[in-house]
Coordinates of C-alpha atoms and ligand atoms in Angstrom, one line a residue:
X3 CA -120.9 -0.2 3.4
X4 CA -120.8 1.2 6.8
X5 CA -117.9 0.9 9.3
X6 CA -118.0 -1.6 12.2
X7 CA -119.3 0.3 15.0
X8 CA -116.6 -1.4 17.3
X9 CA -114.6 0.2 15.0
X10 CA -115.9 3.6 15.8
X11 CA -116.4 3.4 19.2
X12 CA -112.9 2.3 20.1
X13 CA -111.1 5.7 19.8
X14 CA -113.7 8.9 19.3
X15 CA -111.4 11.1 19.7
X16 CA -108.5 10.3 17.4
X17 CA -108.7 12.2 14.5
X18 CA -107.8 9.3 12.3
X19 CA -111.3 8.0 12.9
X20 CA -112.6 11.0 10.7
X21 CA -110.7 9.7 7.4
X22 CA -112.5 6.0 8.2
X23 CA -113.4 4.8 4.9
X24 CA -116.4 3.5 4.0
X25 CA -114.5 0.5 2.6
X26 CA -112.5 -0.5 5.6
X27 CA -113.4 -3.8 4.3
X28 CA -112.9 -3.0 0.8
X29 CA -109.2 -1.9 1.5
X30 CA -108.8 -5.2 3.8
X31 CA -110.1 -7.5 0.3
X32 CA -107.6 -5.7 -1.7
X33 CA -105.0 -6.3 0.6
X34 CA -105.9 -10.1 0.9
X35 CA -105.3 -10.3 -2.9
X36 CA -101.4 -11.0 -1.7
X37 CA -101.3 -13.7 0.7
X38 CA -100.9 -11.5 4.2
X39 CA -100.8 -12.9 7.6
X40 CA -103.0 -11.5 10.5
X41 CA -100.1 -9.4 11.5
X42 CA -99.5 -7.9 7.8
X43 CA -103.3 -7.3 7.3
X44 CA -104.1 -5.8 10.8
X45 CA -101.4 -3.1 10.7
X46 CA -103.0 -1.3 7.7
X47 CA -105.2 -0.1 10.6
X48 CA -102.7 -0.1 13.4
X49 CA -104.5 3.1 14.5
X50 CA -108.3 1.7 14.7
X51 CA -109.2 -0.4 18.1
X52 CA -106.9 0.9 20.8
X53 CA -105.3 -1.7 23.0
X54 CA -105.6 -4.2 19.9
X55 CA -102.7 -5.8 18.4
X56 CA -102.2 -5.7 14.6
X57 CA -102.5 -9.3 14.8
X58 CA -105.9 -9.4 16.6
X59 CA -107.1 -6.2 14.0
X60 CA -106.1 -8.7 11.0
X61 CA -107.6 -11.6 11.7
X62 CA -111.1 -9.7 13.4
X63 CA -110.9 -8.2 9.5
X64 CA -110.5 -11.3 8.1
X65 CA -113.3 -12.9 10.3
X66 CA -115.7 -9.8 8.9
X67 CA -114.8 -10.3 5.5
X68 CA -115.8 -14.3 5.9
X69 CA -119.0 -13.2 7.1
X70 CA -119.5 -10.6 4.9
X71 CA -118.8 -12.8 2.0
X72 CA -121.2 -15.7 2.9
X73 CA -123.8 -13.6 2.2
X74 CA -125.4 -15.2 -1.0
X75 CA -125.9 -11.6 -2.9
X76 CA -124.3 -9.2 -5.0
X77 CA -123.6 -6.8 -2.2
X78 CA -120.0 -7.5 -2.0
X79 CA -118.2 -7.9 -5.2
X80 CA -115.0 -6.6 -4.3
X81 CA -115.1 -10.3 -2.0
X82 CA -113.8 -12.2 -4.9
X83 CA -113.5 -16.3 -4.6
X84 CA -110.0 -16.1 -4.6
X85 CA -110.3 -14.1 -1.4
X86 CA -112.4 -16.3 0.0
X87 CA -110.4 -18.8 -0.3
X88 CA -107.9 -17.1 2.2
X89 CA -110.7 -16.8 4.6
X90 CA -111.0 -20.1 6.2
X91 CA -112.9 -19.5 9.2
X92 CA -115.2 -21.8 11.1
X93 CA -118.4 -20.9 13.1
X94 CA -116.2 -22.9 16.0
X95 CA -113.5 -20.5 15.7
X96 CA -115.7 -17.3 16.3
X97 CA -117.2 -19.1 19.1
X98 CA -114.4 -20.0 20.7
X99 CA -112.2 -16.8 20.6
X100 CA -115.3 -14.8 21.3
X101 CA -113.5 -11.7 19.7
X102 CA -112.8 -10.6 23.3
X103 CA -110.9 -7.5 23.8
X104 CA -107.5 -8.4 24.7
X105 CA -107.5 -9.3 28.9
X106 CA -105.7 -6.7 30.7
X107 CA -102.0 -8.0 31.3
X108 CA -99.2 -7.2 33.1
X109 CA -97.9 -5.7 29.6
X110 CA -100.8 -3.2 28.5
X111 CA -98.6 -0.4 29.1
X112 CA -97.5 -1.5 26.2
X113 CA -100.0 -0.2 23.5
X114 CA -100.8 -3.0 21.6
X115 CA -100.7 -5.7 24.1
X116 CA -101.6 -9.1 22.4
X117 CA -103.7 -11.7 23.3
X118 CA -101.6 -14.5 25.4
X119 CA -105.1 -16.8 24.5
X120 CA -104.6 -16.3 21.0
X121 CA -105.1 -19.3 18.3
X122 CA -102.0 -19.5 16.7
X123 CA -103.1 -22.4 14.0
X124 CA -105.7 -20.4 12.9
X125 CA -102.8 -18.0 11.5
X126 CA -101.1 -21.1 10.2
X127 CA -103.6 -22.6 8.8
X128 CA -104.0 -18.8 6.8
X129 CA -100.7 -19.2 5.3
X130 CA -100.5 -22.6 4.2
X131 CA -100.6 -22.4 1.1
X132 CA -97.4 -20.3 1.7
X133 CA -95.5 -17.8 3.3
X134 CA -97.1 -14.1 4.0
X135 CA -96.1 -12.2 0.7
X136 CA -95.4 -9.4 3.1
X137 CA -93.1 -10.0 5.9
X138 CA -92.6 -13.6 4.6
X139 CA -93.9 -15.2 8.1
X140 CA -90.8 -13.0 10.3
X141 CA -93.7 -12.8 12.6
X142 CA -93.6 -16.4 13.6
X143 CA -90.4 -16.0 14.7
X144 CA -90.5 -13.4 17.6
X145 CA -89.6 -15.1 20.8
X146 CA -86.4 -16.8 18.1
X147 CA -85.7 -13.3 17.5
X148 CA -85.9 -11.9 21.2
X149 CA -83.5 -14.8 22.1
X150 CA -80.8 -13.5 19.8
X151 CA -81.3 -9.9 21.4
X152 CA -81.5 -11.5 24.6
X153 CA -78.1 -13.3 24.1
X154 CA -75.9 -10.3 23.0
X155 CA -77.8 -8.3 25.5
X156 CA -76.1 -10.8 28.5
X157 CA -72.8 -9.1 27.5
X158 CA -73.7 -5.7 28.3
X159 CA -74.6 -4.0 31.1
X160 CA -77.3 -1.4 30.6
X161 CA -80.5 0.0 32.6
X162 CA -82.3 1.1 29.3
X163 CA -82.7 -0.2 25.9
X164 CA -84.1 -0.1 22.8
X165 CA -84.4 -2.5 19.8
X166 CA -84.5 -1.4 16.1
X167 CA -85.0 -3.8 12.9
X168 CA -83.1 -3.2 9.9
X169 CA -85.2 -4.3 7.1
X170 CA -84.7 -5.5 3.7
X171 CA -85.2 -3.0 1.3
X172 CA -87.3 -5.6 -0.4
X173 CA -89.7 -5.7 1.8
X174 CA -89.9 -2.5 2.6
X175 CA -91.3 -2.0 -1.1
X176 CA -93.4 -4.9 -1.1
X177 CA -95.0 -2.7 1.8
X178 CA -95.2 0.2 -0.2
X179 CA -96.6 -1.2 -2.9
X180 CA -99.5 -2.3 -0.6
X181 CA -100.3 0.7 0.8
X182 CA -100.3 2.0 -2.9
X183 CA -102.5 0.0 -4.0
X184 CA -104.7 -1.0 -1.5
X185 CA -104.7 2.3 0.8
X186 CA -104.9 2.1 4.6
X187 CA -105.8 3.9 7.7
X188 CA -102.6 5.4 8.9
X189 CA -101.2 2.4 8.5
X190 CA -98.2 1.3 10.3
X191 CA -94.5 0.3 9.1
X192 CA -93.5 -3.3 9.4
X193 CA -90.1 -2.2 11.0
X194 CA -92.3 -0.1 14.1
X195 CA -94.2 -3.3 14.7
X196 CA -90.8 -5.8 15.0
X197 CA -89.4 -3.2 16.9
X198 CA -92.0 -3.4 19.5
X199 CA -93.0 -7.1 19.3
X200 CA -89.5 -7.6 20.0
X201 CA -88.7 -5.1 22.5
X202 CA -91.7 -6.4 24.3
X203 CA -90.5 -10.2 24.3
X204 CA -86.8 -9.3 25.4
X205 CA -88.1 -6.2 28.4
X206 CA -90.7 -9.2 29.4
X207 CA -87.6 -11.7 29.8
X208 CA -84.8 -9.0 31.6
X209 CA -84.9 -7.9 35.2
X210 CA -84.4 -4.3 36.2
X211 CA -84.3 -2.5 32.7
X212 CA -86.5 0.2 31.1
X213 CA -87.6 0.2 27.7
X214 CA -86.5 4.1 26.4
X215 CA -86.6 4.6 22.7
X216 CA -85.7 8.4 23.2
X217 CA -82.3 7.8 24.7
X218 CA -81.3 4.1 25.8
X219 CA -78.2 2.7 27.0
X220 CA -78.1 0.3 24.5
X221 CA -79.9 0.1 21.2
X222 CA -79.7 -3.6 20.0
X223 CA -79.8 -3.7 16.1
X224 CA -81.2 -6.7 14.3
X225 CA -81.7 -7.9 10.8
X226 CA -84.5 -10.3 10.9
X227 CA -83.5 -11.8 7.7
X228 CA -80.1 -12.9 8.5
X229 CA -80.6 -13.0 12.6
X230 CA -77.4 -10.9 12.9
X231 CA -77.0 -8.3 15.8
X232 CA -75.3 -5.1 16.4
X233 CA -75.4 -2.6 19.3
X234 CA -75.1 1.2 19.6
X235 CA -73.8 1.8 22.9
X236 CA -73.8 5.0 24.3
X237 CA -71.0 6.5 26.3
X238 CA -70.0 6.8 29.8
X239 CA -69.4 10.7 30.6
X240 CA -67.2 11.4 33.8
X241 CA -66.7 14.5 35.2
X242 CA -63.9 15.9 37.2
X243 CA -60.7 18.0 37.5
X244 CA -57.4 16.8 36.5
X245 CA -53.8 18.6 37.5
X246 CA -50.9 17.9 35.4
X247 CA -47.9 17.4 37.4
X248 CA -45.4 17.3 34.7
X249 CA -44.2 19.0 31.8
X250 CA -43.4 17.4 28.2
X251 CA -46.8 15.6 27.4
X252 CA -49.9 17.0 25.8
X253 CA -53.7 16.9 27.1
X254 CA -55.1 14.7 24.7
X255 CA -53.2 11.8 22.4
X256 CA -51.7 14.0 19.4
X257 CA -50.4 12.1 16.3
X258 CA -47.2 12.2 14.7
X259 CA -47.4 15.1 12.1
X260 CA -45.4 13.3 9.6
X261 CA -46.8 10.2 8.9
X262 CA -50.5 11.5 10.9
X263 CA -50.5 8.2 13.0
X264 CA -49.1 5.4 10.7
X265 CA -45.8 5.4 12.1
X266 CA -42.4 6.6 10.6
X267 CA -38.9 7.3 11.0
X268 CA -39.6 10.7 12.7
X269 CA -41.8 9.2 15.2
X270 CA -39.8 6.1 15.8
X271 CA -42.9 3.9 14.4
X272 CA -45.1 5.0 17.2
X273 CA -47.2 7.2 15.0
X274 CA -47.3 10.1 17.9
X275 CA -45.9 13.0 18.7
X276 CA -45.4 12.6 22.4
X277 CA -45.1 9.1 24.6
X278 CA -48.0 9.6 26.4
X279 CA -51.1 12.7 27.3
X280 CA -53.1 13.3 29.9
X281 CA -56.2 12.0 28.0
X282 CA -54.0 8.7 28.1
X283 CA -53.1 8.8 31.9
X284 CA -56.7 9.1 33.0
X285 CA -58.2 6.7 30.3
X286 CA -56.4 3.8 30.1
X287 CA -57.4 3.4 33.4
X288 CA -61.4 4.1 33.5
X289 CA -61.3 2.1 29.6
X290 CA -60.0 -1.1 31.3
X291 CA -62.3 -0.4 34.6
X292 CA -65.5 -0.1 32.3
X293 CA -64.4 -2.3 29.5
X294 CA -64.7 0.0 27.1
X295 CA -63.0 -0.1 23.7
X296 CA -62.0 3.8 23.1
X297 CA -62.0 6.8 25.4
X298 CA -62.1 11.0 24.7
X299 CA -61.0 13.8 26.8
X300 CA -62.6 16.6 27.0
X301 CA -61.4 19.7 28.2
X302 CA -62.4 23.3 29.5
X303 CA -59.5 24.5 27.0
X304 CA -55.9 23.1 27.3
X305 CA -52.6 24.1 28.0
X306 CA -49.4 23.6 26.2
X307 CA -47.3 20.4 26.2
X308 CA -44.7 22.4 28.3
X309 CA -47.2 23.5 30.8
X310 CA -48.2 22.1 34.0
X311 CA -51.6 22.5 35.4
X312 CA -51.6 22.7 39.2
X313 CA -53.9 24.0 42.3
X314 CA -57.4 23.0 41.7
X315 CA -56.7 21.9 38.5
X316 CA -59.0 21.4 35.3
X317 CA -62.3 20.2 34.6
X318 CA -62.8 17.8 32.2
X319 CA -65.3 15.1 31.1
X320 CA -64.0 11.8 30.0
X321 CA -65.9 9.8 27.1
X322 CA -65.8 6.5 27.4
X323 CA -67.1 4.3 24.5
X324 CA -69.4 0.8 24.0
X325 CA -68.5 0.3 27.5
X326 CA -69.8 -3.1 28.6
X327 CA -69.7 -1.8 32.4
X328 CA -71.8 1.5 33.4
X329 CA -71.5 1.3 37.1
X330 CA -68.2 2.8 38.4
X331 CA -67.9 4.4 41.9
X332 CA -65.9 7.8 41.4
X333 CA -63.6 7.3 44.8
X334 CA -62.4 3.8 43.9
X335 CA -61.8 5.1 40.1
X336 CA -60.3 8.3 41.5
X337 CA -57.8 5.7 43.4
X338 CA -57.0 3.7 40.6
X339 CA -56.2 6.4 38.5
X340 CA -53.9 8.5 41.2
X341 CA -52.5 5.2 42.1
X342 CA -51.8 4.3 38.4
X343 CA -50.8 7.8 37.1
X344 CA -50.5 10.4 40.0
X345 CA -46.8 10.7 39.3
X346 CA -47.9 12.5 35.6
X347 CA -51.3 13.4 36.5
X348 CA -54.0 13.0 39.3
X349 CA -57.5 13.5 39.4
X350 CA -60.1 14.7 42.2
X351 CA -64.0 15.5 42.2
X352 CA -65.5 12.9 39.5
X353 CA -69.1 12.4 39.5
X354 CA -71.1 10.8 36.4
X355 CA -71.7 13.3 33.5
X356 CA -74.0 13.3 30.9
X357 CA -73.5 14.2 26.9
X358 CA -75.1 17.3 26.9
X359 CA -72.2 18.6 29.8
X360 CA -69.7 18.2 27.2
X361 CA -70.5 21.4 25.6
X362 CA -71.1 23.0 28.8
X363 CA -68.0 21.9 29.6
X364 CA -65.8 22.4 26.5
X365 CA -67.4 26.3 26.1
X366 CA -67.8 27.4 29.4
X367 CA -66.8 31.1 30.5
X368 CA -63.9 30.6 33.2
X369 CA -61.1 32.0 34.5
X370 CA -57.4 31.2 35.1
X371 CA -54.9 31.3 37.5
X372 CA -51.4 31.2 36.2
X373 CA -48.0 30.8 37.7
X374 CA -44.5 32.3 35.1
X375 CA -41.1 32.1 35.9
X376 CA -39.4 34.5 33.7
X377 CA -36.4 35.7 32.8
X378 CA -34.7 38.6 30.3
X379 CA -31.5 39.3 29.1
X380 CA -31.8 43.0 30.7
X381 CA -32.3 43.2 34.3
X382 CA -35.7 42.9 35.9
X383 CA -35.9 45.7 38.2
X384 CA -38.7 44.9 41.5
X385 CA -40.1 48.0 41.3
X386 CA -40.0 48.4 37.6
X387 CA -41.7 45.1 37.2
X388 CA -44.5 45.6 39.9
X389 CA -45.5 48.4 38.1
X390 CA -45.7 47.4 34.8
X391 CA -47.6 44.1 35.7
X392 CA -50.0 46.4 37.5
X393 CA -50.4 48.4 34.1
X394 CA -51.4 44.7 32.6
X395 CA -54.6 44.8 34.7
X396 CA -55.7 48.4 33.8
X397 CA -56.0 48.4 30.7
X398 CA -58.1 45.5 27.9
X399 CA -55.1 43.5 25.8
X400 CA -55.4 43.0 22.2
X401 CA -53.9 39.9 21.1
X402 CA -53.8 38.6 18.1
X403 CA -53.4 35.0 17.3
X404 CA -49.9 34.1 18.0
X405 CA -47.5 32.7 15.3
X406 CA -47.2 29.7 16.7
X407 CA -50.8 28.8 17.0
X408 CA -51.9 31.0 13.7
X409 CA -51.5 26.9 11.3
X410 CA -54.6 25.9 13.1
X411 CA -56.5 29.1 14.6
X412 CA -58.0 31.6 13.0
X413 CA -55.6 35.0 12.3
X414 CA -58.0 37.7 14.4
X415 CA -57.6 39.6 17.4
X416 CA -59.3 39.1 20.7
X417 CA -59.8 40.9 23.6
X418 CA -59.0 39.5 27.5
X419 CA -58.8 41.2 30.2
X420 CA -56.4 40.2 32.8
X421 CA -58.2 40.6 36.3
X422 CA -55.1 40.6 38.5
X423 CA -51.3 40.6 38.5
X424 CA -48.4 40.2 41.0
X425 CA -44.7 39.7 40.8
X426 CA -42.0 38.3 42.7
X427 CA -38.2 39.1 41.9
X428 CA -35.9 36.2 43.0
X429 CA -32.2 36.3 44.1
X430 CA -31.1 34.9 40.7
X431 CA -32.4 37.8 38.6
X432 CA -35.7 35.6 37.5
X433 CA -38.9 36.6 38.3
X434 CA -42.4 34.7 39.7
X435 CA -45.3 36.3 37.9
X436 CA -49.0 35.2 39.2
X437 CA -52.0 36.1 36.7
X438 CA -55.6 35.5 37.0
X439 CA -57.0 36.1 33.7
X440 CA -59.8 35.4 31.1
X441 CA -59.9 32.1 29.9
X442 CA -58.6 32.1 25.9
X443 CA -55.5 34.6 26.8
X444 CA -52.5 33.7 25.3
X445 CA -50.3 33.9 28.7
X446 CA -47.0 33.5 27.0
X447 CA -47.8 35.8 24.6
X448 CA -48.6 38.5 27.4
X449 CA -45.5 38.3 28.5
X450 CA -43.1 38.1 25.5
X451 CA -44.8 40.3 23.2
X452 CA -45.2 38.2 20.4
X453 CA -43.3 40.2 18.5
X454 CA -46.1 43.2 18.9
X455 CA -49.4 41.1 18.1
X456 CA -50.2 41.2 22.1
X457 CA -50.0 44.8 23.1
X458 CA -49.5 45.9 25.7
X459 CA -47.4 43.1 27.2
X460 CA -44.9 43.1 29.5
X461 CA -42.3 43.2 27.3
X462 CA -43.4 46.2 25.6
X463 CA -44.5 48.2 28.8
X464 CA -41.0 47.5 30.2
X465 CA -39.0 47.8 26.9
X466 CA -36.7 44.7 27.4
X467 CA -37.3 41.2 25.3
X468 CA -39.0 38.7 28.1
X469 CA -38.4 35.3 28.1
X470 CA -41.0 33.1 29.7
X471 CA -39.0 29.9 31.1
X472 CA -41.6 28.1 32.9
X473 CA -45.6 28.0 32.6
X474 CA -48.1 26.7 34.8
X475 CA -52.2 26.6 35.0
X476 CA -52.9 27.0 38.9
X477 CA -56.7 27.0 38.5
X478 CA -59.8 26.8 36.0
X479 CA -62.7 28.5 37.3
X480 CA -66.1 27.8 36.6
X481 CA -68.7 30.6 36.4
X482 CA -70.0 29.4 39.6
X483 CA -67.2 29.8 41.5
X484 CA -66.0 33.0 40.0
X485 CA -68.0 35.0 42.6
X486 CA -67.6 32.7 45.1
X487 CA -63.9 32.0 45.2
X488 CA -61.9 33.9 47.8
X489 CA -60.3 37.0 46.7
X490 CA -62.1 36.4 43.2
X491 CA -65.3 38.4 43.7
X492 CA -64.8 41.9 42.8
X493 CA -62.9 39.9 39.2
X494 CA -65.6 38.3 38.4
X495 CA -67.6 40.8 37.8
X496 CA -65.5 42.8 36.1
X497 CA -65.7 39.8 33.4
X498 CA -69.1 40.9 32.9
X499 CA -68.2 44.7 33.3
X500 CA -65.8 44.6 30.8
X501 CA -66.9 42.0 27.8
X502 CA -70.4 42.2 28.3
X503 CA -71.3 38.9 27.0
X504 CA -68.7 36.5 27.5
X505 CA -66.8 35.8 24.4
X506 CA -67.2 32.2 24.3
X507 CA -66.9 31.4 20.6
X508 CA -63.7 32.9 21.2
X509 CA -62.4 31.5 24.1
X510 CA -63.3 27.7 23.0
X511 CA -61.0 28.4 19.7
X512 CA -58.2 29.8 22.3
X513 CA -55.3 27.9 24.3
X514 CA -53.3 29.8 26.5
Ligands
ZN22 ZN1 -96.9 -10.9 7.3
ZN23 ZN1 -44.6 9.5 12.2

């Protein structure tokens, strides 16, 4: 027999319309050999009448099929008594719905919006005899199932969500085995149409949120079966520059090597390696501030435990996670955490950040400006030294990766350029040295030699051992201010002149 032409007429231009089967009806009889409710039947044609729901498509089927089957010939034998049975529809009934297309409400952006005039004890009445074989009646409990959504969704604090179903695997192959053996057009999964049904109960009950299945807030997780909940949260991402104002304390939390974080004699119990870091400094405070329950720093590279990090400081990007606040204002945080930590560390410039800055962030070309206070036990000569630490510029330095880095880097060498140099000799024999180099130079390294994997380095250009006493990062440049920054112009572009492309594999492997 021939389609509907309702059915035809809805959607011309889909090409599911063109794989129609003639037995639209016949696959809806098979189908109604298992006791199915409206919902169940209708969505093995979730993509025939457009702006229908599944539940209006399965019971208009099941309406047809009635009529079809009180025809008193042999036209229809797939229309077996059983299934007949599972048809009980009045002449009243038709009447009264009228088989209207859904009216347009508030919700048809939605795009199966259902009918709020629906007949729900029709669909009882269908299932009477017992629950739908399929979803075994879940569908009856929707706004039951929005509340428990709506209830752990009072606890967070998002502008977007999502909702996903976790089925049970039974059912799941119950659904299968339909669509096995009865066929379908393009029908659609159980899961998808919970999802929505849901979602739409719980965005139709909440003020000021988007649905946003791409990338929400907050993805609320429930099992229909058991009525439990999870969420996925996504993170907060802050932005900003940190300067470390101490020396003795790593960037981010580092545990004990010993025992890897359980705690031992060497590490008193504490399971670290060092008290405190500044991942710790900055996000204790924003984790408390956001009520998160874990936090990451991330870094455009790092320096050493026994370096400080100074002048503008470092950019970094601070993951918080599951926060149950998103809202923060970046001068009142910025206080707190100078207020809270600004003897260790302080902070200036946050703004929000988003994931896909982290790594922007975390591989970004830069520059650095550092600050040495060095010593040898051979005298350091002004002039001598202002020469040789003008050589350093000249000239590309091959450094390979240090011995006390080579455990967790890999052994190669790497080429840096250091884009200026300049030296100061103090009274007691010691001597300043200011550096702005590529970012992923080993600075110590430059200086001491490294026993001959950096070459040149000051040490070997002069021919005395170096010892480097103090280290400090003055300033991480982005790209975008490397041309800008006073004094900085003609060195940025000798970055490009020089590598070419900039080496940033290289670089985000390096620490200075
Ligand atoms: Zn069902
Ligand atoms: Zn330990």
């Amino acid at each position: 027999m021939c389609c509907p032409s309702w059915v035809v007429n809805s959607e011309p231009d889909d090409p599911a319309i063109d794989r129609v089967p003639a037995d639209l009806l016949e696959t809806a009889a098979c189908a109604l050999s298992k006791n199915l409710c409206d919902h169940c039947l209708g969505r093995l044609f979730a993509k025939l009448g457009f702006g229908l729901g599944n539940e209006e498509r399965g019971r208009a089927l099941r309406v047809v099929l009635a009529m079809v089957g009180e025809r008193e010939d042999e036209s229809t034998p797939f229309i077996s008594r059983e299934i007949l049975e599972r048809l009980p529809v009045h002449k009243e009934d038709i009447q009264e719905s009228g088989m209207e297309p859904a009216p347009d409400t508030p919700t048809s952006s939605w795009n199966e919006p259902s009918s709020p005039s629906f007949n729900r004890a029709w669909m009882e009445e269908v299932s009477e005899g017992g629950k739908c074989w399929l979803c075994e009646d879940v569908f009856h409990s929707l706004d039951e199932l929005a509340s428990v959504v709506l209830d752990e969704a009072s606890r967070w604090e998002f502008s977007t969500f999502s909702v996903g179903c976790r089925m049970d695997p039974r059912t799941v192959e119950r659904e299968q085995l339909l669509w096995q053996e009865c066929g379908g057009v393009s029908p659609e999964p159980i899961k998808e149409e919970l999802n929505r049904e849901i979602g739409k109960r719980v965005f139709e009950r909440l003020d000021g949120v988007e649905f946003d299945r791409a990338d929400p807030d907050i993805t609320f997780v429930l099992d229909p079966l058991y009525r439990s909940i999870t969420c996925q949260v996504k993170p907060v991402f802050i932005l900003g520059r940190y300067r470390k104002l101490v020396r003795g304390i790593p960037q981010t939390r580092w545990p004990c090597r010993h025992c890897r974080g359980k705690g031992c004699d060497r590490c008193g119990g504490t399971g670290r390696m060092y008290e405190t870091s500044v991942e710790e400094q900055i996000g204790k405070h924003v984790v408390k501030i956001l009520e998160g329950e874990d936090f990451k720093l991330h870094g455009m590279g790092r320096e050493d435990v026994d370096v400080m990090t100074l002048g503008t400081g470092r950019p970094f990007i601070l993951e918080v996670r599951r926060p149950r606040k998103r809202t923060f204002s970046p001068v009142d945080l910025e206080k707190v955490i100078n207020e809270g930590s600004g003897e260790m560390v302080s902070v200036h410039s946050l703004r929000r950040a988003s994931r896909k800055e982290v790594p922007l962030i975390k591989g970004a070309p830069s520059l650095k400006r550092y600050r040495a206070l060095i010593s040898s036990t051979s005298s350091l000569d002004e002039e001598k030294v202002k020469y040789n630490i003008s050589l350093l510029a000249k000239s590309p330095i091959e450094q390979r990766t240090p011995v006390r880095v080579a455990h967790r880097r890999a052994d190669k060498v790497r080429r840096k350029w250091v884009h200026e140099a300049s030296v100061e000799v103090l009274s007691d024999g010691k001597a300043v040295i200011e550096l702005l180099t590529d970012g992923g130079l080993y600075i110590k390294e430059l200086l001491h030699g490294d026993g001959g994997r950096t070459e040149p380095s000051l040490s070997s250009l002069m021919e005395i051992p170096i010892e480097v006493e103090t280290l400090d990062v003055m300033g991480v440049l982005f790209e975008d201010e490397m041309g800008t920054k006073e004094g900085v112009e003609s060195h940025g572009k000798k970055v490009q002149g020089h590598n070419g492309k900039h080496q940033t594999d290289a670089q985000k492997e390096a620490q200075e």
